[in-house]
CSV table of C-alpha atoms in Angstrom, one decimal:
chain,number,residue,atom,x,y,z
B,1,UNK,CA,-35.8,13.8,-37.6
B,2,UNK,CA,-34.6,11.7,-40.8
B,3,UNK,CA,-37.3,10.8,-42.9
B,4,UNK,CA,-37.6,7.0,-43.8
B,5,UNK,CA,-37.3,6.5,-47.4
B,6,UNK,CA,-40.1,4.7,-49.5
B,7,UNK,CA,-38.0,1.9,-50.3
B,8,UNK,CA,-37.3,1.2,-46.4
B,9,UNK,CA,-41.0,1.5,-45.8
B,10,UNK,CA,-41.7,-1.4,-48.3
B,11,UNK,CA,-39.0,-3.5,-46.4
B,12,UNK,CA,-40.7,-2.5,-43.0
B,13,UNK,CA,-44.1,-3.3,-44.3
B,14,UNK,CA,-43.0,-6.7,-45.7
B,15,UNK,CA,-41.2,-7.6,-42.5
B,16,UNK,CA,-44.2,-6.9,-40.3
B,17,UNK,CA,-46.5,-8.9,-42.7
B,18,UNK,CA,-44.1,-11.7,-42.4
B,19,UNK,CA,-44.1,-11.4,-38.6
B,20,UNK,CA,-47.8,-11.7,-38.7
B,21,UNK,CA,-47.5,-15.1,-40.3
B,22,UNK,CA,-45.0,-16.3,-37.9
B,23,UNK,CA,-46.8,-15.4,-34.8
B,24,UNK,CA,-49.9,-17.5,-35.4
B,25,UNK,CA,-47.6,-20.4,-35.9
B,26,UNK,CA,-45.7,-20.1,-32.5
B,27,UNK,CA,-46.7,-23.3,-30.5
B,28,UNK,CA,-48.8,-21.7,-27.8
B,29,UNK,CA,-50.5,-19.3,-29.9
B,30,UNK,CA,-51.3,-22.1,-32.4
B,31,UNK,CA,-53.1,-24.2,-29.9
B,32,UNK,CA,-55.2,-21.1,-28.8
B,33,UNK,CA,-56.1,-20.4,-32.5
B,34,UNK,CA,-57.2,-24.1,-33.1
B,35,UNK,CA,-59.7,-23.6,-30.2
B,36,UNK,CA,-60.9,-20.5,-31.8
B,37,UNK,CA,-61.2,-20.9,-35.5
B,38,UNK,CA,-63.4,-17.9,-36.3
B,39,UNK,CA,-61.1,-15.6,-34.3
B,40,UNK,CA,-58.3,-16.9,-36.6
B,41,UNK,CA,-60.4,-16.2,-39.6
B,42,UNK,CA,-60.9,-12.7,-38.3
B,43,UNK,CA,-57.3,-12.2,-37.7
B,44,UNK,CA,-56.4,-13.2,-41.6
B,45,UNK,CA,-59.4,-11.2,-42.8
B,46,UNK,CA,-58.0,-8.1,-41.0
B,47,UNK,CA,-54.6,-8.6,-42.5
B,48,UNK,CA,-56.3,-8.9,-45.9
B,49,UNK,CA,-58.0,-5.7,-45.6
B,50,UNK,CA,-54.9,-3.9,-44.5
B,51,UNK,CA,-53.1,-5.0,-47.5
B,52,UNK,CA,-56.1,-4.0,-49.7
B,53,UNK,CA,-56.9,-0.6,-48.2
B,54,UNK,CA,-54.0,0.7,-46.3
B,55,UNK,CA,-50.8,-0.4,-47.6
B,56,UNK,CA,-49.4,0.9,-50.9
B,57,UNK,CA,-49.7,-2.1,-53.3
B,58,UNK,CA,-46.7,-3.4,-55.0
B,59,UNK,CA,-46.1,-5.5,-58.3
B,60,UNK,CA,-43.5,-8.0,-59.2
B,61,UNK,CA,-41.9,-6.9,-62.3
B,62,UNK,CA,-42.5,-9.9,-64.7
B,63,UNK,CA,-41.7,-9.3,-68.4
B,64,UNK,CA,-44.4,-11.7,-69.5
B,65,UNK,CA,-47.3,-11.5,-67.0
B,66,UNK,CA,-49.8,-14.3,-67.7
B,67,UNK,CA,-51.7,-14.6,-64.4
B,68,UNK,CA,-54.9,-15.3,-66.2
B,69,UNK,CA,-53.4,-18.5,-67.5
B,70,UNK,CA,-51.8,-19.5,-64.2
B,71,UNK,CA,-55.3,-19.7,-62.5
B,72,UNK,CA,-56.1,-22.5,-64.8
B,73,UNK,CA,-52.7,-24.2,-64.0
B,74,UNK,CA,-53.5,-23.7,-60.2
B,75,UNK,CA,-56.9,-25.4,-60.8
B,76,UNK,CA,-55.7,-28.2,-62.9
B,77,UNK,CA,-52.6,-28.7,-60.6
B,78,UNK,CA,-54.8,-29.0,-57.6
B,79,UNK,CA,-57.1,-31.7,-59.2
B,80,UNK,CA,-54.1,-33.7,-60.4
B,81,UNK,CA,-52.4,-33.7,-57.0
B,82,UNK,CA,-55.8,-35.0,-55.5
B,83,UNK,CA,-56.2,-37.6,-58.1
B,84,UNK,CA,-52.5,-38.6,-57.7
B,85,UNK,CA,-53.4,-39.3,-53.9
B,86,UNK,CA,-57.0,-40.8,-54.4
B,87,UNK,CA,-56.7,-43.0,-57.2
B,88,UNK,CA,-54.2,-45.4,-55.4
B,89,UNK,CA,-56.5,-45.4,-52.5
B,90,UNK,CA,-59.2,-46.5,-54.6
B,91,UNK,CA,-57.3,-49.3,-56.3
B,92,UNK,CA,-55.6,-50.5,-53.1
B,93,UNK,CA,-59.0,-50.1,-51.2
B,94,UNK,CA,-57.3,-47.9,-48.6
B,95,UNK,CA,-59.9,-45.3,-48.1
B,96,UNK,CA,-61.1,-44.3,-44.5
B,97,UNK,CA,-63.6,-41.8,-43.1
B,98,UNK,CA,-62.5,-38.3,-42.7
B,99,UNK,CA,-61.5,-37.1,-39.3
B,100,UNK,CA,-63.1,-33.6,-40.0
B,101,UNK,CA,-66.7,-32.7,-39.6
B,102,UNK,CA,-68.2,-33.2,-43.1
B,103,UNK,CA,-71.6,-32.1,-42.3
B,104,UNK,CA,-73.1,-28.9,-44.1
B,105,UNK,CA,-72.3,-26.6,-41.2
B,106,UNK,CA,-68.7,-28.4,-40.7
B,107,UNK,CA,-68.0,-27.7,-44.4
B,108,UNK,CA,-68.9,-24.1,-44.1
B,109,UNK,CA,-66.8,-23.7,-41.0
B,110,UNK,CA,-63.9,-25.4,-42.6
B,111,UNK,CA,-64.2,-23.2,-45.7
B,112,UNK,CA,-64.5,-19.9,-43.7
B,113,UNK,CA,-61.3,-21.1,-41.8
B,114,UNK,CA,-59.2,-22.2,-44.7
B,115,UNK,CA,-60.1,-19.6,-47.5
B,116,UNK,CA,-59.0,-16.3,-45.3
B,117,UNK,CA,-55.9,-18.1,-43.9
B,118,UNK,CA,-54.7,-19.3,-47.5
B,119,UNK,CA,-55.5,-15.8,-49.1
B,120,UNK,CA,-53.8,-13.8,-46.5
B,121,UNK,CA,-50.6,-15.9,-46.3
B,122,UNK,CA,-50.3,-15.9,-50.3
B,123,UNK,CA,-50.9,-12.0,-50.2
B,124,UNK,CA,-48.0,-11.6,-47.7
B,125,UNK,CA,-46.0,-14.0,-49.9
B,126,UNK,CA,-46.6,-11.7,-52.9
B,127,UNK,CA,-46.1,-8.5,-51.1
B,128,UNK,CA,-42.8,-9.8,-49.5
B,129,UNK,CA,-41.6,-10.8,-53.1
B,130,UNK,CA,-42.7,-7.7,-54.8
B,131,UNK,CA,-40.9,-5.7,-51.9
B,132,UNK,CA,-37.7,-7.6,-52.4
B,133,UNK,CA,-37.8,-7.1,-56.1
B,134,UNK,CA,-38.2,-3.3,-55.8
B,135,UNK,CA,-35.8,-2.7,-53.0
B,136,UNK,CA,-33.1,-5.1,-52.6
B,137,UNK,CA,-30.0,-6.0,-54.6
B,138,UNK,CA,-30.0,-9.8,-54.0
B,139,UNK,CA,-33.6,-10.6,-55.1
B,140,UNK,CA,-33.3,-14.2,-55.4
B,141,UNK,CA,-31.6,-14.7,-52.2
B,142,UNK,CA,-34.5,-12.8,-50.5
B,143,UNK,CA,-37.2,-14.6,-52.4
B,144,UNK,CA,-35.5,-17.9,-51.2
B,145,UNK,CA,-35.4,-16.9,-47.6
B,146,UNK,CA,-39.0,-15.7,-47.8
B,147,UNK,CA,-40.0,-19.1,-49.0
B,148,UNK,CA,-38.0,-20.8,-46.3
B,149,UNK,CA,-40.0,-18.7,-43.8
B,150,UNK,CA,-43.4,-19.9,-45.2
B,151,UNK,CA,-42.2,-23.5,-45.0
B,152,UNK,CA,-40.9,-23.1,-41.2
B,153,UNK,CA,-44.3,-21.7,-40.1
B,154,UNK,CA,-46.0,-25.0,-41.4
B,155,UNK,CA,-43.6,-27.3,-39.4
B,156,UNK,CA,-44.9,-28.7,-36.1
B,157,UNK,CA,-41.6,-28.3,-34.2
B,158,UNK,CA,-43.0,-30.2,-31.2
B,159,UNK,CA,-43.4,-33.3,-33.2
B,160,UNK,CA,-40.1,-33.0,-34.9
B,161,UNK,CA,-38.1,-32.4,-31.7
B,162,UNK,CA,-39.7,-35.4,-30.2
B,163,UNK,CA,-38.3,-37.7,-32.6
B,164,UNK,CA,-35.6,-40.1,-31.2
B,165,UNK,CA,-34.5,-42.3,-33.9
B,166,UNK,CA,-33.0,-41.9,-37.4
B,167,UNK,CA,-35.8,-44.0,-38.8
B,168,UNK,CA,-38.5,-42.0,-37.5
B,169,UNK,CA,-36.8,-38.7,-38.7
B,170,UNK,CA,-36.5,-40.3,-42.3
B,171,UNK,CA,-40.3,-41.2,-42.3
B,172,UNK,CA,-41.0,-37.8,-40.9
B,173,UNK,CA,-38.9,-35.8,-43.4
B,174,UNK,CA,-40.2,-37.9,-46.5
B,175,UNK,CA,-44.0,-37.7,-45.4
B,176,UNK,CA,-43.9,-34.0,-43.8
B,177,UNK,CA,-40.9,-31.8,-44.3
B,178,UNK,CA,-39.9,-32.3,-47.7
B,179,UNK,CA,-43.5,-32.2,-49.1
B,180,UNK,CA,-43.9,-28.8,-47.2
B,181,UNK,CA,-40.8,-27.5,-48.9
B,182,UNK,CA,-41.8,-28.8,-52.3
B,183,UNK,CA,-45.4,-27.3,-51.9
B,184,UNK,CA,-44.0,-23.9,-51.0
B,185,UNK,CA,-41.7,-24.0,-54.0
B,186,UNK,CA,-44.4,-24.4,-56.3
B,187,UNK,CA,-46.6,-21.8,-54.6
B,188,UNK,CA,-43.7,-19.3,-54.8
B,189,UNK,CA,-43.5,-19.9,-58.6
B,190,UNK,CA,-47.2,-19.4,-58.8
B,191,UNK,CA,-47.0,-16.2,-56.9
B,192,UNK,CA,-43.8,-14.8,-58.7
B,193,UNK,CA,-45.3,-15.3,-62.2
B,194,UNK,CA,-48.9,-15.4,-61.6
B,195,UNK,CA,-50.0,-13.4,-58.6
B,196,UNK,CA,-51.9,-14.4,-55.6
B,197,UNK,CA,-54.9,-16.0,-57.3
B,198,UNK,CA,-53.3,-19.2,-58.9
B,199,UNK,CA,-51.6,-20.0,-55.6
B,200,UNK,CA,-54.7,-19.6,-53.6
B,201,UNK,CA,-56.8,-21.9,-56.2
B,202,UNK,CA,-54.1,-24.5,-56.3
B,203,UNK,CA,-53.7,-24.8,-52.4
B,204,UNK,CA,-57.4,-24.1,-51.7
B,205,UNK,CA,-58.8,-26.8,-53.9
B,206,UNK,CA,-56.4,-29.4,-52.0
B,207,UNK,CA,-57.1,-28.3,-48.4
B,208,UNK,CA,-60.9,-27.9,-49.1
B,209,UNK,CA,-61.0,-31.4,-50.4
B,210,UNK,CA,-59.0,-32.8,-47.4
B,211,UNK,CA,-61.3,-31.1,-44.9
B,212,UNK,CA,-64.6,-31.4,-46.6
B,213,UNK,CA,-64.6,-34.7,-48.5
B,214,UNK,CA,-66.2,-37.6,-46.2
B,215,UNK,CA,-63.7,-40.2,-47.5
B,216,UNK,CA,-60.0,-39.8,-47.7
B,217,UNK,CA,-57.1,-42.1,-49.0
B,218,UNK,CA,-55.1,-43.9,-46.3
B,219,UNK,CA,-51.6,-44.1,-48.0
B,220,UNK,CA,-48.3,-45.5,-46.9
B,221,UNK,CA,-45.9,-42.8,-45.8
B,222,UNK,CA,-43.7,-43.7,-48.8
B,223,UNK,CA,-46.3,-43.0,-51.3
B,224,UNK,CA,-47.7,-40.2,-49.6
B,225,UNK,CA,-44.4,-38.5,-49.3
B,226,UNK,CA,-43.4,-39.4,-53.0
B,227,UNK,CA,-46.5,-37.7,-54.4
B,228,UNK,CA,-45.9,-34.7,-52.0
B,229,UNK,CA,-42.4,-34.1,-53.2
B,230,UNK,CA,-42.3,-35.2,-56.9
B,231,UNK,CA,-45.4,-33.7,-58.0
B,232,UNK,CA,-45.0,-30.1,-56.8
B,233,UNK,CA,-41.4,-29.9,-57.9
B,234,UNK,CA,-42.0,-31.3,-61.4
B,235,UNK,CA,-45.0,-28.9,-61.8
B,236,UNK,CA,-43.1,-25.9,-60.7
B,237,UNK,CA,-40.3,-26.9,-63.3
B,238,UNK,CA,-42.9,-27.2,-65.8
B,239,UNK,CA,-44.4,-23.7,-65.0
B,240,UNK,CA,-41.1,-21.9,-64.8
B,241,UNK,CA,-39.5,-23.5,-68.1
B,242,UNK,CA,-42.5,-23.4,-70.3
B,243,UNK,CA,-45.4,-21.0,-69.7
B,244,UNK,CA,-43.1,-18.1,-69.3
B,245,UNK,CA,-40.6,-18.8,-72.0
B,246,UNK,CA,-40.7,-16.1,-74.6
B,247,UNK,CA,-37.6,-16.6,-76.6
B,248,UNK,CA,-38.1,-20.2,-77.6
B,249,UNK,CA,-39.5,-21.7,-80.7
B,250,UNK,CA,-43.0,-23.3,-80.5
B,251,UNK,CA,-41.8,-26.7,-81.6
B,252,UNK,CA,-39.1,-26.8,-78.9
B,253,UNK,CA,-41.8,-25.8,-76.3
B,254,UNK,CA,-43.9,-28.7,-77.6
B,255,UNK,CA,-41.1,-31.1,-77.3
B,256,UNK,CA,-40.2,-29.8,-73.7
B,257,UNK,CA,-43.9,-30.1,-72.7
B,258,UNK,CA,-44.1,-33.7,-73.8
B,259,UNK,CA,-40.9,-34.5,-71.9
B,260,UNK,CA,-42.2,-32.9,-68.6
B,261,UNK,CA,-45.5,-34.7,-69.1
B,262,UNK,CA,-43.6,-38.0,-69.5
B,263,UNK,CA,-41.4,-37.3,-66.4
B,264,UNK,CA,-44.5,-36.7,-64.3
B,265,UNK,CA,-46.3,-39.8,-65.4
B,266,UNK,CA,-43.1,-41.8,-65.0
B,267,UNK,CA,-42.8,-40.6,-61.5
B,268,UNK,CA,-46.3,-41.1,-60.6
B,269,UNK,CA,-46.3,-44.6,-62.1
B,270,UNK,CA,-43.2,-45.6,-60.3
B,271,UNK,CA,-44.7,-44.4,-57.0
B,272,UNK,CA,-47.9,-46.3,-57.5
B,273,UNK,CA,-45.9,-49.3,-58.5
B,274,UNK,CA,-43.9,-49.1,-55.3
B,275,UNK,CA,-47.2,-49.5,-53.2
B,276,UNK,CA,-49.0,-52.2,-55.2
B,277,UNK,CA,-51.5,-50.3,-57.3
B,278,UNK,CA,-50.6,-52.5,-60.4
B,279,UNK,CA,-50.6,-56.3,-60.8
B,280,UNK,CA,-46.9,-56.5,-60.0
B,281,UNK,CA,-45.6,-54.9,-57.0
B,282,UNK,CA,-41.9,-54.8,-55.3
B,283,UNK,CA,-41.2,-56.1,-51.8
B,284,UNK,CA,-38.1,-55.6,-49.9
B,285,UNK,CA,-36.4,-58.6,-48.2
B,286,UNK,CA,-35.2,-57.7,-44.5
B,287,UNK,CA,-33.6,-61.2,-43.5
B,288,UNK,CA,-31.6,-63.9,-44.7
B,289,UNK,CA,-34.3,-66.9,-44.5
B,290,UNK,CA,-34.3,-67.3,-48.3
B,291,UNK,CA,-30.5,-67.3,-48.7
B,292,UNK,CA,-28.8,-67.9,-51.1
B,293,UNK,CA,-31.7,-67.3,-53.5
B,294,UNK,CA,-32.8,-64.2,-52.1
B,295,UNK,CA,-30.5,-62.0,-49.9
B,296,UNK,CA,-31.2,-59.3,-47.4
B,297,UNK,CA,-31.7,-56.0,-49.3
B,298,UNK,CA,-32.9,-57.7,-52.5
B,299,UNK,CA,-36.3,-56.8,-53.9
B,300,UNK,CA,-38.4,-59.4,-55.3
B,301,UNK,CA,-41.2,-58.6,-57.9
B,302,UNK,CA,-44.3,-60.1,-56.7
B,303,UNK,CA,-47.5,-60.9,-59.0
B,304,UNK,CA,-50.7,-59.9,-57.1
B,305,UNK,CA,-53.1,-62.7,-56.5
B,306,UNK,CA,-56.4,-61.1,-57.4
B,307,UNK,CA,-58.9,-64.1,-57.3
B,308,UNK,CA,-59.9,-67.2,-55.6
B,309,UNK,CA,-58.8,-69.4,-58.6
B,310,UNK,CA,-55.2,-68.2,-58.4
B,311,UNK,CA,-55.0,-69.3,-54.7
B,312,UNK,CA,-55.9,-73.1,-55.7
B,313,UNK,CA,-53.4,-72.8,-58.5
B,314,UNK,CA,-50.5,-72.5,-56.0
B,315,UNK,CA,-48.4,-75.5,-55.3
B,316,UNK,CA,-45.5,-76.9,-53.6
B,317,UNK,CA,-42.3,-75.1,-54.6
B,318,UNK,CA,-43.8,-71.7,-55.2
B,319,UNK,CA,-42.4,-68.6,-53.3
B,320,UNK,CA,-45.3,-66.5,-52.0
B,321,UNK,CA,-45.4,-63.0,-50.3
B,322,UNK,CA,-47.7,-63.2,-47.5
B,323,UNK,CA,-48.7,-61.0,-44.4
B,324,UNK,CA,-48.3,-62.1,-40.8
B,325,UNK,CA,-49.4,-59.4,-38.3
B,326,UNK,CA,-47.7,-56.1,-39.5
B,327,UNK,CA,-44.8,-58.0,-41.4
B,328,UNK,CA,-44.5,-59.0,-45.0
B,329,UNK,CA,-42.9,-62.4,-45.4
B,330,UNK,CA,-41.6,-64.2,-48.4
B,331,UNK,CA,-41.1,-68.0,-48.0
B,332,UNK,CA,-41.5,-71.1,-50.1
B,333,UNK,CA,-44.4,-73.5,-50.0
B,334,UNK,CA,-43.5,-76.8,-48.7
B,335,UNK,CA,-46.9,-78.4,-48.6
B,336,UNK,CA,-50.4,-77.6,-49.6
B,337,UNK,CA,-53.3,-78.9,-47.3
B,338,UNK,CA,-56.9,-79.2,-48.3
B,339,UNK,CA,-59.7,-80.0,-45.5
B,340,UNK,CA,-62.8,-82.0,-46.3
B,341,UNK,CA,-64.7,-78.8,-47.4
B,342,UNK,CA,-62.0,-78.0,-49.9
B,343,UNK,CA,-60.5,-75.2,-48.1
B,344,UNK,CA,-56.8,-74.7,-48.6
B,345,UNK,CA,-53.9,-73.6,-46.4
B,346,UNK,CA,-50.2,-73.7,-46.9
B,347,UNK,CA,-47.1,-74.8,-44.9
B,348,UNK,CA,-44.2,-72.5,-45.6
B,349,UNK,CA,-40.4,-72.5,-44.9
B,350,UNK,CA,-37.5,-70.2,-45.6
B,351,UNK,CA,-34.8,-72.1,-47.8
B,352,UNK,CA,-32.1,-71.1,-45.3
B,353,UNK,CA,-34.3,-72.0,-42.2
B,354,UNK,CA,-33.9,-75.5,-40.4
B,355,UNK,CA,-37.7,-75.9,-39.8
B,356,UNK,CA,-40.9,-74.9,-41.4
B,357,UNK,CA,-42.9,-71.9,-40.1
B,358,UNK,CA,-45.1,-72.9,-37.2
B,359,UNK,CA,-48.3,-71.5,-38.4
B,360,UNK,CA,-49.9,-72.3,-41.8
B,361,UNK,CA,-50.7,-69.5,-44.2
B,362,UNK,CA,-54.3,-69.0,-44.8
B,363,UNK,CA,-55.5,-67.7,-48.4
B,364,UNK,CA,-56.5,-64.2,-46.9
B,365,UNK,CA,-52.9,-63.7,-45.8
B,366,UNK,CA,-51.4,-64.4,-49.2
B,367,UNK,CA,-50.5,-61.1,-51.3
B,368,UNK,CA,-48.9,-62.8,-54.3
B,369,UNK,CA,-46.2,-65.0,-55.8
B,370,UNK,CA,-42.5,-64.1,-56.4
B,371,UNK,CA,-41.6,-63.9,-60.3
B,372,UNK,CA,-38.3,-62.2,-60.2
B,373,UNK,CA,-35.4,-61.1,-57.8
B,374,UNK,CA,-33.6,-57.9,-58.2
B,375,UNK,CA,-30.3,-57.8,-56.1
B,376,UNK,CA,-29.6,-55.1,-53.6
B,377,UNK,CA,-31.8,-52.1,-54.7
B,378,UNK,CA,-33.8,-52.2,-51.2
B,379,UNK,CA,-30.7,-51.7,-49.0
B,380,UNK,CA,-32.0,-48.3,-47.7
B,381,UNK,CA,-35.4,-49.9,-46.7
B,382,UNK,CA,-33.4,-52.7,-45.2
B,383,UNK,CA,-31.4,-50.3,-43.0
B,384,UNK,CA,-34.8,-48.4,-42.0
B,385,UNK,CA,-36.6,-51.6,-41.1
B,386,UNK,CA,-33.7,-53.6,-39.7
B,387,UNK,CA,-35.1,-53.6,-36.2
B,388,UNK,CA,-38.6,-55.0,-37.3
B,389,UNK,CA,-39.3,-58.2,-35.3
B,390,UNK,CA,-40.1,-61.5,-36.9
B,391,UNK,CA,-43.7,-62.2,-36.2
B,392,UNK,CA,-44.3,-65.2,-33.8
B,393,UNK,CA,-44.7,-68.5,-35.7
B,394,UNK,CA,-42.1,-67.7,-38.2
B,395,UNK,CA,-38.7,-69.3,-38.0
B,396,UNK,CA,-35.8,-67.2,-39.2
B,397,UNK,CA,-32.0,-67.7,-38.6
């Protein structure tokens, strides 16, 4: 009987370990695991024990190993990611109660459920990378495929297959699929250059915060997706391009570090701007009610109204951005009404409409005043939201 070579054994071990990640992600088994969290924790602990004490451990041949530094990057990255999501929630007052059990016992259960699963998966990622580097010719292709597998096991294919419309698919991809891919790219960078611990620290901080903190941000799908995509990619590029560079001058490193930091800050600021964190925010026009001044697909820049005095300063002819149900509307004020108690309301009309809107706009519905029109840059949003209905009481041609 032919003896299996050591290289083939490594491949077999890695394949079995990857299979051990895939099996719990299968729909039926995943449902059962959710019903028995401690059984799942025991499963991951057993895998950790097998890799620690039974399998021959492998190392990724990195020329400039700096794992002790990457633990700090994992810690800071996790904190930055949480802040990027939490700060807009605070400014926009979009915070809600956590859906998870945040009692002391609940936090303990969450920690015991999260930590073994993360540790085992990242150990398997590392072992698979190391096995590919040691035995395969096309190492990069293998690492890419392993990262794809780690992405696929996180996707809920039941939800994905239930999507019928392109708009829903776009939103699901932006909020769920692409952030999963971006996160796994960053974790693969952590694992390849710094080992298991930096990756565990990074994702562990994020997941423990989400499962254990009593208040969580309730962000729009656009902002949630933007943060989930942009930050991991930029951070992965930063780590790959700077922390491990050995042949560059220090001044060049500093210059590049500054550029990456600026890129991250600009991307973050743009995402926050799009959802109204700053005093001025954008709003996409979906209909032709304000033609020819504002066309469908144009974006208006709106100055946010932040206090009661600004409401009373509004006058006939101002273009306001207001909420009616779940729809944001941009129309011009035709008349300002005051009752005996001094309370104001506003009659509005689209410039292209034949009649005024049926319902008056109340102060609490007003979001801000239009200060600038930027043509056509909201066409993608127009396509995605083109089927949204005009709320009752608003005339539109």
